[in-house]
Coordinates of N, CA, C and O in Angstrom, one line a residue:
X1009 N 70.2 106.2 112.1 CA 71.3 106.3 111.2 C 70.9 107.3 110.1 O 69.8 107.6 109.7
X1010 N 72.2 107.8 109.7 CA 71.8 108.4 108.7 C 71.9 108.7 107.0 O 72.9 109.0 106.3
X1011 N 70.6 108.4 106.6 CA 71.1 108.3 105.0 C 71.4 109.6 104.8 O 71.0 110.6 105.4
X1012 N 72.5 109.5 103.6 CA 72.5 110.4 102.9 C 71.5 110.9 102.1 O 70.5 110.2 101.8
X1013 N 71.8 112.3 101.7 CA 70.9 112.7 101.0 C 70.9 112.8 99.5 O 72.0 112.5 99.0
X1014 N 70.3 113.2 98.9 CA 70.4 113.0 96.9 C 71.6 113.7 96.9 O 72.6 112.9 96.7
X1015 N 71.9 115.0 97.1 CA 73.4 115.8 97.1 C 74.2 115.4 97.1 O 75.0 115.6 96.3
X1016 N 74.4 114.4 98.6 CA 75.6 114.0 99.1 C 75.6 112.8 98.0 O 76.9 112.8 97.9
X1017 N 75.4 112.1 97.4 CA 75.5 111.0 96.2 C 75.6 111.5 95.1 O 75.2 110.9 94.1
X1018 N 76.0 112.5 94.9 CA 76.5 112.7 93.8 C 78.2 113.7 93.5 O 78.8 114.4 92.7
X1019 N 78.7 113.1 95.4 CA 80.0 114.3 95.8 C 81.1 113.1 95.6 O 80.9 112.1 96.2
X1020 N 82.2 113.2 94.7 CA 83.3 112.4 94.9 C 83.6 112.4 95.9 O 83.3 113.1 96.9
X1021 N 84.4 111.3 95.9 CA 84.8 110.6 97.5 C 86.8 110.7 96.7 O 87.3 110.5 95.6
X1022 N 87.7 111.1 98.0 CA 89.3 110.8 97.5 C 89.6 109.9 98.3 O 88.9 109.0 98.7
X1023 N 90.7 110.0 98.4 CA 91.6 108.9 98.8 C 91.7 109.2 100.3 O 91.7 110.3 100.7
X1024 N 92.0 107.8 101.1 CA 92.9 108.2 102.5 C 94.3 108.6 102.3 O 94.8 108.4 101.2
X1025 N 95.0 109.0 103.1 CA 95.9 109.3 103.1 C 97.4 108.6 103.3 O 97.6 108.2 104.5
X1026 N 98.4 108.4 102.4 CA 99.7 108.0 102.4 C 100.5 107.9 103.3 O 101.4 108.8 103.0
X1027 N 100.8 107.4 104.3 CA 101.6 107.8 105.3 C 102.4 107.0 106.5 O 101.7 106.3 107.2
X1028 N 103.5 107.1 106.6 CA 104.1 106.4 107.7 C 104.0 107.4 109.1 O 103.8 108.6 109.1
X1029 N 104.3 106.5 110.0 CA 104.0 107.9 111.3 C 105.4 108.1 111.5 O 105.7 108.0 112.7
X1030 N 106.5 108.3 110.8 CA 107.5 108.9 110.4 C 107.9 110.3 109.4 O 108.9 111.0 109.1
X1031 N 106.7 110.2 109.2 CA 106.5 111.1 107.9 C 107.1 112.6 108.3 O 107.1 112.8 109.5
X1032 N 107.4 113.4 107.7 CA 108.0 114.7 108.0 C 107.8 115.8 107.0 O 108.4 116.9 107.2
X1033 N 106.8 115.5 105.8 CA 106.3 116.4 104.9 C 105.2 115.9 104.5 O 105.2 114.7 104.3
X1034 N 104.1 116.5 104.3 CA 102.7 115.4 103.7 C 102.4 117.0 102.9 O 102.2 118.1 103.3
X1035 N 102.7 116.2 101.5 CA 102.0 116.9 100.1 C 100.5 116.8 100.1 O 100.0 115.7 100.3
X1036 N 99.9 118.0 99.8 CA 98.3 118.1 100.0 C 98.3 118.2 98.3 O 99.3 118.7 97.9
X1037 N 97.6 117.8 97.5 CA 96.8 118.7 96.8 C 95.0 119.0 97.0 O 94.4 119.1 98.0
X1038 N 94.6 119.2 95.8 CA 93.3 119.2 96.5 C 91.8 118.8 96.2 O 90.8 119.3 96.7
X1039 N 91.9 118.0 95.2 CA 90.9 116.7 95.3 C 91.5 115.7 94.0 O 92.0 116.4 93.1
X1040 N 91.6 114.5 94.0 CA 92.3 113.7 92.9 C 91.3 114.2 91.6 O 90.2 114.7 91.8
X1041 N 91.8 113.9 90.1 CA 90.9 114.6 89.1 C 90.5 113.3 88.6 O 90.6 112.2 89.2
X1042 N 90.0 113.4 87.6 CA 89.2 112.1 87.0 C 90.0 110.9 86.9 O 89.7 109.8 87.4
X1043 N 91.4 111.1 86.2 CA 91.9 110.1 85.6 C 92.7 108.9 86.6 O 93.3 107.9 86.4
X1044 N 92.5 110.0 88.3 CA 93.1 109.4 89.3 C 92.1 109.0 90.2 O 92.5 108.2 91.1
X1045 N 90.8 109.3 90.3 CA 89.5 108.9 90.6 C 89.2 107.3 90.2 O 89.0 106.4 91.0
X1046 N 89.4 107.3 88.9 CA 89.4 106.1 88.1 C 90.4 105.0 88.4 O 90.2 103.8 88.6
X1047 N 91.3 105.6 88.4 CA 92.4 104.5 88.4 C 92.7 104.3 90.0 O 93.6 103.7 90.4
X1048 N 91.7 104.9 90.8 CA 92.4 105.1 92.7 C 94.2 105.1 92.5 O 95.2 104.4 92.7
X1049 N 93.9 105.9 92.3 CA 95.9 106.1 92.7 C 96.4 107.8 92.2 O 96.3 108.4 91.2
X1050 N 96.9 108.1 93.1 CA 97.2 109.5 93.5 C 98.4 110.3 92.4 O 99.6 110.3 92.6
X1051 N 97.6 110.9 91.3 CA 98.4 111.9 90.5 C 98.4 110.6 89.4 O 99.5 110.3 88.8
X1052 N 97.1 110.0 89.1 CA 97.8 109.1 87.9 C 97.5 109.7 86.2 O 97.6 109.0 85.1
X1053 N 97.3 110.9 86.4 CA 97.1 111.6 84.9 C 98.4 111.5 84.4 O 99.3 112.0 85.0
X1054 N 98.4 110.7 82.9 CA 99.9 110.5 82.1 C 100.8 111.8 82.4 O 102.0 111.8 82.7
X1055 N 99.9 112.9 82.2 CA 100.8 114.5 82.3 C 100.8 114.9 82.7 O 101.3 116.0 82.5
X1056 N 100.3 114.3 84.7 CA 101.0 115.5 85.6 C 101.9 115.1 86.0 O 102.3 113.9 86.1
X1057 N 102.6 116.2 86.3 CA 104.3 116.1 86.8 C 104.7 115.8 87.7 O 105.9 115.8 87.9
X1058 N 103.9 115.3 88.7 CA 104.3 114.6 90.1 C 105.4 113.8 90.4 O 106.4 114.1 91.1
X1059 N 104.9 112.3 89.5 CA 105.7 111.7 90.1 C 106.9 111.4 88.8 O 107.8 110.6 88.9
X1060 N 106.7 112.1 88.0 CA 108.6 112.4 87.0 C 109.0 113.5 88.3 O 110.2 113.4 88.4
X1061 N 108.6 114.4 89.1 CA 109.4 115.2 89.8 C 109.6 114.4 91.0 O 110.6 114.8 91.6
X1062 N 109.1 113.5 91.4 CA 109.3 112.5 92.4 C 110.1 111.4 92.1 O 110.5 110.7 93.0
X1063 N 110.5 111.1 90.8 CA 111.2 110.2 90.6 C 112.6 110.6 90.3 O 113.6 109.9 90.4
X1064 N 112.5 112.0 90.0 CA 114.1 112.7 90.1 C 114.2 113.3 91.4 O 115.1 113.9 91.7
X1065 N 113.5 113.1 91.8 CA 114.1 114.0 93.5 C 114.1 113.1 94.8 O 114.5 113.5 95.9
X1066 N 113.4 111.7 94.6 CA 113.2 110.8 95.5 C 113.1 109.2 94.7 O 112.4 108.5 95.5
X1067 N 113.4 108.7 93.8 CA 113.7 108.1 93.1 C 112.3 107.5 92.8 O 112.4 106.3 92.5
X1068 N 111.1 107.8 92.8 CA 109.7 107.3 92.8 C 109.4 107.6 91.7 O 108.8 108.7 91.6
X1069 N 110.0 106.7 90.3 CA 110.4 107.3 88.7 C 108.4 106.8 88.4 O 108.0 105.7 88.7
X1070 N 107.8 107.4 88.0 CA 106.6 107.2 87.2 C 106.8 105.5 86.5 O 105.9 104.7 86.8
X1071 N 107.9 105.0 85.6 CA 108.3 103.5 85.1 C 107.8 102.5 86.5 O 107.0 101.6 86.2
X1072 N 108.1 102.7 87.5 CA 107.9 102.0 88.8 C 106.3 101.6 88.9 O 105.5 102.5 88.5
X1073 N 106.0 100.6 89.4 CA 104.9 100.2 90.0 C 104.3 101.1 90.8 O 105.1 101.5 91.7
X1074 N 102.8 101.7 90.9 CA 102.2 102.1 91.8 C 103.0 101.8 93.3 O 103.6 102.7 93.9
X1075 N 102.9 100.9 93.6 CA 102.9 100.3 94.9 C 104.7 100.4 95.3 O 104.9 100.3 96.5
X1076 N 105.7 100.5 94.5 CA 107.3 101.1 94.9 C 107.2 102.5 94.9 O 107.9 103.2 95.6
X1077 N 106.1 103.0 93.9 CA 106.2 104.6 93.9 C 106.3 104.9 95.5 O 107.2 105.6 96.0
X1078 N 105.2 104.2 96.0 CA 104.5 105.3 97.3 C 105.3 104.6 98.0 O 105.4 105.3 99.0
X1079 N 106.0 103.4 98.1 CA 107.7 102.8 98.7 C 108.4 104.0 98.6 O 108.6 104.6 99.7
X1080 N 108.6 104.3 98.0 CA 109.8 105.4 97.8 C 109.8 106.5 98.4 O 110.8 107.1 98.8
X1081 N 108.2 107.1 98.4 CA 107.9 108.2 99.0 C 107.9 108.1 100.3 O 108.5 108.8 101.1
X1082 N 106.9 107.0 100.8 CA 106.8 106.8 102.3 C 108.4 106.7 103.1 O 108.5 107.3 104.2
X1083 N 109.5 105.9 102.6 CA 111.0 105.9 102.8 C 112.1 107.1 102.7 O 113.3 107.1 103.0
X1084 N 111.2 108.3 102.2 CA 111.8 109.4 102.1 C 111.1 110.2 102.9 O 111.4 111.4 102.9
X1085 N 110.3 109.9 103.5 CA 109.7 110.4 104.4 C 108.0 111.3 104.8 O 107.5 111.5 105.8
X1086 N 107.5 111.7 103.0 CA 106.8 112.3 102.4 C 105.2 111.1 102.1 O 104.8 110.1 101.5
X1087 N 104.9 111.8 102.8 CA 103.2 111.6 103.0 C 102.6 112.2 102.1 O 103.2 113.3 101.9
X1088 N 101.3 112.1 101.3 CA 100.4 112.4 100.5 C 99.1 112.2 101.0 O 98.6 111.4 101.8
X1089 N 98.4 113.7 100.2 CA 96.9 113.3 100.9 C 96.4 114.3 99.7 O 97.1 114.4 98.7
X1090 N 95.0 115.2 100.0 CA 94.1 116.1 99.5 C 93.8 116.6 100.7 O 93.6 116.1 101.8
X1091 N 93.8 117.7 100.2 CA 92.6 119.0 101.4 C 91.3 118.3 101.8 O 90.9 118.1 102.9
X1092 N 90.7 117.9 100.4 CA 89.3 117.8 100.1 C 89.0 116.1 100.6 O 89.7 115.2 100.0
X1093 N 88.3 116.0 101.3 CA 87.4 114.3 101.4 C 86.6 114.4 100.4 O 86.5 113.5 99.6
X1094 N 85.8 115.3 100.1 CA 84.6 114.9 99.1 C 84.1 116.4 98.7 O 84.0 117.3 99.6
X1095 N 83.9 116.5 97.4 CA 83.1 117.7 96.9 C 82.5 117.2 95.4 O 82.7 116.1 94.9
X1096 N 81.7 118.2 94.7 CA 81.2 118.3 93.6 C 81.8 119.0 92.7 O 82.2 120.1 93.1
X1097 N 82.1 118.6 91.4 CA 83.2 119.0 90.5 C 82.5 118.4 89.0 O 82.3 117.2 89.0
X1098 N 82.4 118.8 88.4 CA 82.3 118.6 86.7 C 83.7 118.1 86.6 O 84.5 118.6 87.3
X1099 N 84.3 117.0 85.6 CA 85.6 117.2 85.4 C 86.6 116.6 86.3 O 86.5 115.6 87.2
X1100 N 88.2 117.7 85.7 CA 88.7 117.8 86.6 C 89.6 118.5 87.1 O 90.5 118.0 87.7
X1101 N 89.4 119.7 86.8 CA 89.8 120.9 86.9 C 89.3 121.4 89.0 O 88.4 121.1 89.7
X1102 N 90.6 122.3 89.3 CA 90.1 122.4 90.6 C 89.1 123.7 90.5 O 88.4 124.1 91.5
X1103 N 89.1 124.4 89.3 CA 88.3 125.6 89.1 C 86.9 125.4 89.2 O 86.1 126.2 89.6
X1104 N 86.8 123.9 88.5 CA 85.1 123.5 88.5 C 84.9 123.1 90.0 O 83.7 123.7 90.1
X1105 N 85.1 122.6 91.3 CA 85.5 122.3 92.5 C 83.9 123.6 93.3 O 83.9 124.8 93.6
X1106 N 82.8 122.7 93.2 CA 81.4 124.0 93.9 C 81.9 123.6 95.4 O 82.1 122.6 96.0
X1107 N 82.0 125.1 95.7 CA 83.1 125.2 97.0 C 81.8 125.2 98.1 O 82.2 125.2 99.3
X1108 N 80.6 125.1 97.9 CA 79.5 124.8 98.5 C 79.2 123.7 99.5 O 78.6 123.7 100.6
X1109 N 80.1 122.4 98.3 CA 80.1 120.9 98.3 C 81.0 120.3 99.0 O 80.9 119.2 99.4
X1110 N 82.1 121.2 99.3 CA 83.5 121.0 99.7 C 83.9 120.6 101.2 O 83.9 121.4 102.1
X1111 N 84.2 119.1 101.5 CA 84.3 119.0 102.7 C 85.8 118.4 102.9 O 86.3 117.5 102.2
X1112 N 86.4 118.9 104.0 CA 87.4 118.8 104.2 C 88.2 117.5 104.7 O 87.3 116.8 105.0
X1113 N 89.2 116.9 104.8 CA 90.0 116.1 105.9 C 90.0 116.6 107.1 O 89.8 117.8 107.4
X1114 N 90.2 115.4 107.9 CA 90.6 115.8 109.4 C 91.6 115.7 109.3 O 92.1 114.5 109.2
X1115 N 92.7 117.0 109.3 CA 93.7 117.5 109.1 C 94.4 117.3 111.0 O 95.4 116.6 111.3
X1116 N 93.6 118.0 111.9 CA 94.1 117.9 113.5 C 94.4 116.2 113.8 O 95.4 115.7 114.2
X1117 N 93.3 115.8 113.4 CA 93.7 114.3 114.2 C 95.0 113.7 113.3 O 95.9 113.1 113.8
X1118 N 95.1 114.0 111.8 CA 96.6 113.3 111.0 C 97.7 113.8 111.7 O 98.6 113.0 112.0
X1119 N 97.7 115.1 112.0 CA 98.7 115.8 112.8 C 99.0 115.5 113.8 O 100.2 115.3 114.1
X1120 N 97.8 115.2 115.0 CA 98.2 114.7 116.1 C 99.0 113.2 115.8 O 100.0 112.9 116.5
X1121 N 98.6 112.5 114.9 CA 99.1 111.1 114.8 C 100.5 110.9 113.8 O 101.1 109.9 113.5
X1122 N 100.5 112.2 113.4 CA 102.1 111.9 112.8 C 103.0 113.0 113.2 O 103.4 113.9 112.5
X1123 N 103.3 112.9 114.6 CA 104.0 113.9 115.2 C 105.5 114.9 114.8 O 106.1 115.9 115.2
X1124 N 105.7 113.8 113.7 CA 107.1 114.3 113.3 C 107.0 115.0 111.9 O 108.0 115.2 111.2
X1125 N 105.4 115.4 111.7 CA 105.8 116.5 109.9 C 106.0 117.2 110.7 O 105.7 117.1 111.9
X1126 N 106.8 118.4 110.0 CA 107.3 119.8 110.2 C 106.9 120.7 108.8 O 107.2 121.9 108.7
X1127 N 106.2 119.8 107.9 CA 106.7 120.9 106.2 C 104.9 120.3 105.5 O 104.6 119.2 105.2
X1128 N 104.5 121.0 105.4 CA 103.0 120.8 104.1 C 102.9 121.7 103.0 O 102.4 122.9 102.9
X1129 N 103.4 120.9 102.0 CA 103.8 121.4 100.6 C 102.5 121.4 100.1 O 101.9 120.4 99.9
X1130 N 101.9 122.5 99.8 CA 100.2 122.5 99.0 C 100.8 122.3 97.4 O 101.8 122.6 96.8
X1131 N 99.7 121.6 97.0 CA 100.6 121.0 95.4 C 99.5 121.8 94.7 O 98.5 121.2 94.2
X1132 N 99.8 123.5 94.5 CA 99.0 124.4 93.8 C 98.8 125.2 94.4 O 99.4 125.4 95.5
X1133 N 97.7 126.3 93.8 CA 96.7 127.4 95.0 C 96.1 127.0 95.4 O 96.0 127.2 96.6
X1134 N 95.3 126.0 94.5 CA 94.1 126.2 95.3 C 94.0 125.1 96.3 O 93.1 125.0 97.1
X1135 N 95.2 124.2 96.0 CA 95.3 123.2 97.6 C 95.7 124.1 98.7 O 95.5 123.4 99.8
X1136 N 96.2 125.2 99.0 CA 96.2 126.1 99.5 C 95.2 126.9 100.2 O 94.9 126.9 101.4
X1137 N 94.5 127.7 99.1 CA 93.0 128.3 99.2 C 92.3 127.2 100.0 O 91.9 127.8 101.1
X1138 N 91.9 126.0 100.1 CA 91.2 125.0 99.8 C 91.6 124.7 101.7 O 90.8 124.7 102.7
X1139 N 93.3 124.4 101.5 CA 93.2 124.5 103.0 C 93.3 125.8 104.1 O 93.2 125.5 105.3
X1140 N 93.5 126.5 103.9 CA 93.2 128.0 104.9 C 91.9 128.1 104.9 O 91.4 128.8 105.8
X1141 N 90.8 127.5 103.8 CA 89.5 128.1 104.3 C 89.2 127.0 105.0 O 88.3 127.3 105.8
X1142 N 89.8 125.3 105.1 CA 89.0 124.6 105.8 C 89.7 124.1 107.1 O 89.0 124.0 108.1
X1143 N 91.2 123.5 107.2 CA 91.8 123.3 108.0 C 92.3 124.1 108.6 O 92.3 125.3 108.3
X1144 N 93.3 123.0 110.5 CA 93.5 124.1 111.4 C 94.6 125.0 111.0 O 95.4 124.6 110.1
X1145 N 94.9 126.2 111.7 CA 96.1 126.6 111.4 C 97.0 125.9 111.8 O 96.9 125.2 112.8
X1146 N 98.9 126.2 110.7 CA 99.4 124.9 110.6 C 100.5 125.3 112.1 O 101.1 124.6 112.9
X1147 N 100.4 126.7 112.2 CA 101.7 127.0 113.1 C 101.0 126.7 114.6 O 101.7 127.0 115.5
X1148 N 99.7 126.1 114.9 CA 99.3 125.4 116.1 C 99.7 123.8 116.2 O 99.3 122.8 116.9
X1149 N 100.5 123.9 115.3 CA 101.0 122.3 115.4 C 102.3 122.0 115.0 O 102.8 120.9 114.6
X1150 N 103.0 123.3 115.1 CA 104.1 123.5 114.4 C 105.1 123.4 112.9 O 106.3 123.6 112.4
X1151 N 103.9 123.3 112.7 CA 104.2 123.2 110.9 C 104.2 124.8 110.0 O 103.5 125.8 110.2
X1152 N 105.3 124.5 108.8 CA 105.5 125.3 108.4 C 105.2 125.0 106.5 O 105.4 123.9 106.0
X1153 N 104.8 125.7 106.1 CA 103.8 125.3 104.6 C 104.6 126.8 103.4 O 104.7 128.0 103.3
X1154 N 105.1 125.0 102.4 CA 104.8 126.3 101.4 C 103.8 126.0 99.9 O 103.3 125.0 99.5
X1155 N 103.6 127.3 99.4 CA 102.9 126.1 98.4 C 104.0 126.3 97.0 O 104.9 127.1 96.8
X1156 N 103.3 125.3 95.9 CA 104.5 124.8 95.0 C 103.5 125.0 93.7 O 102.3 124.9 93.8
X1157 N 104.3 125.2 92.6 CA 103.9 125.3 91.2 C 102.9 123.9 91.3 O 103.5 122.9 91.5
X1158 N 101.4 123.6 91.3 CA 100.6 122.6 90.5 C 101.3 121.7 89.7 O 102.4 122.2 89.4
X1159 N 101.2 120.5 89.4 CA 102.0 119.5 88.8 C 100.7 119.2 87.9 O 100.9 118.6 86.9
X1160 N 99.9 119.5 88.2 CA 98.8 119.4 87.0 C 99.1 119.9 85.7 O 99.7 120.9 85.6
X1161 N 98.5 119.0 84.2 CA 98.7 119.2 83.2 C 98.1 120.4 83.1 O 98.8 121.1 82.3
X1162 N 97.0 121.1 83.8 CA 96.1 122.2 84.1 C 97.3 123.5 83.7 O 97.1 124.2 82.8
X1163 N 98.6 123.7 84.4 CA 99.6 124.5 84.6 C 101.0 124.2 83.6 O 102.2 124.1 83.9
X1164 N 100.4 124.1 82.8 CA 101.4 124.5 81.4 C 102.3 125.2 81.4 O 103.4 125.0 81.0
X1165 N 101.7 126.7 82.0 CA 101.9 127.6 81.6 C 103.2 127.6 82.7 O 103.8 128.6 82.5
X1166 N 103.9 126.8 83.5 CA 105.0 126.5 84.0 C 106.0 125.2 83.6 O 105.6 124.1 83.6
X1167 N 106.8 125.5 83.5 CA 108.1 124.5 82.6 C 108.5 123.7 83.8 O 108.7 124.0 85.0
X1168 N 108.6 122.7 83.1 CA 109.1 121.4 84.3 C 110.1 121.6 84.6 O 110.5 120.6 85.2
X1169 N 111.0 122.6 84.4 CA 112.2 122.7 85.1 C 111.8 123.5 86.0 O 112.5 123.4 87.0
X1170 N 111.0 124.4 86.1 CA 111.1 125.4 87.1 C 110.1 124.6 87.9 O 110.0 124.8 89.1
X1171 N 109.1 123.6 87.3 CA 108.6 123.0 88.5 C 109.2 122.0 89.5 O 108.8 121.7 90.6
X1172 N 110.3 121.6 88.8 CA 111.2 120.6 89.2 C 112.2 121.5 90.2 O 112.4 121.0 91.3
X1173 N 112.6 122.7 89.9 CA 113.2 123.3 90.8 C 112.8 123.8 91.8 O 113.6 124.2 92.7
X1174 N 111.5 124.0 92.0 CA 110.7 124.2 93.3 C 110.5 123.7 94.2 O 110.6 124.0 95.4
X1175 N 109.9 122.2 93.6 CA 109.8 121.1 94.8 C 111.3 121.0 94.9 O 111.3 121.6 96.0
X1176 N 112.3 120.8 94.8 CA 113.4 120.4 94.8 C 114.2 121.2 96.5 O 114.8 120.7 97.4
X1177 N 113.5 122.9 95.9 CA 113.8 123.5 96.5 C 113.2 123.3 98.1 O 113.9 123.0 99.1
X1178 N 112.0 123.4 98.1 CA 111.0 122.7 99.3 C 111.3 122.1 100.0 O 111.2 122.3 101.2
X1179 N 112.0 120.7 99.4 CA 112.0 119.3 99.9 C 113.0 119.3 100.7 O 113.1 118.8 101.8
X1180 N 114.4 120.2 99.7 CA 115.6 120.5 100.6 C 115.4 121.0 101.7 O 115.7 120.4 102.7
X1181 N 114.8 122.0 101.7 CA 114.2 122.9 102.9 C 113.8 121.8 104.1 O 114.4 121.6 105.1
X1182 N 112.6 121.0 103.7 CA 112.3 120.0 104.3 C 113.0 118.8 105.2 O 112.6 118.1 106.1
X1183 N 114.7 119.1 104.4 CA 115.3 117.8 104.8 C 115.3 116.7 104.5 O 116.1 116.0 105.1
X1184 N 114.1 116.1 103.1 CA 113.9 115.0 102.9 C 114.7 114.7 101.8 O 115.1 113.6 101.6
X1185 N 115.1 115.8 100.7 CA 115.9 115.5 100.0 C 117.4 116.2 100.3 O 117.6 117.1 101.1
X1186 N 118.5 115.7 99.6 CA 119.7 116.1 99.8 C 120.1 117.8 99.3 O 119.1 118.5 99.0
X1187 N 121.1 118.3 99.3 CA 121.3 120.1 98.7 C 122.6 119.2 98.1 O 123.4 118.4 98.5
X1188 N 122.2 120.1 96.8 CA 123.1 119.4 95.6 C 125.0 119.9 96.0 O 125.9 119.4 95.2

């Protein structure tokens, strides 16, 4: 068997992944940050914009319980995960993220087992970055990816309306939500 080694004990560990085998969009980002580490629950920093853009675009209002949030999501069809299984990070910034440390999800086997995404929304760049350098390509599985303004407090420097207009845009695309 094998122990880990001092390194590997000191690499955050994220979450498994959200998902009904119905699913038809699985939002990546790309490692949870502190405040969602802590609390195990996906996007739980007071200020990122996730789930206020998820509760206007799929009714999974931030007011809701954890546990209706990802009701709402899984019912609309939208799966959540991270690129990243485990890396080293100060923080929680994805810039501090030692890409050295960085080990990925098994992206093939989720795919093989949820046959029906068609759409992987990277929630940033660097969930993006993060998966082109580690996962398979997506057009061998038929999926088609875009990536979306960060919902991280990190990305200020974007207004929640235009972040709110993006995913919105996406999701339509997607089919999971309605075209106004």
């Amino acid at each position: 068997m094998d122990t880990p080694s001092r390194a590997d004990s000191s690499l955050l560990q994220g979450f498994p992944p959200v998902a009904t085998r119905d699913a038809r969009v699985l939002v990546l980002g790309s490692m949870p940050g502190v405040a969602s580490l802590q609390a195990e629950r996906y996007y739980a920093h007071p200020r990122n914009a996730f789930w206020s853009i998820m509760g206007e675009l799929v009714g999974a209002d931030p007011a809701l319980p954890y546990a209706q949030r990802m009701a709402r999501l899984k019912s609309a069809g939208i799966a959540l995960w991270d690129v990243l299984d485990r890396c080293e990070r100060e923080g929680s910034l994805d810039s501090a993220i030692v890409d050295a440390t960085a080990q990925a999800n098994d992206f093939a086997a989720f795919f093989r087992q949820h046959a029906k995404l068609r759409t992987v929304l990277f929630n940033g760049a660097k969930a993006e970055a993060a998966y082109r350098r580690f996962g398979p390509p997506l057009d061998a599985f038929g999926l088609r990816a875009f990536r979306l303004p960060s919902t991280s407090p990190a990305n200020a420097s974007i207004a929640f309306a235009k972040k709110l207009a993006a995913w919105r845009e996406a999701l339509q695309a997607a089919g999971v939500v309605e075209s106004d």
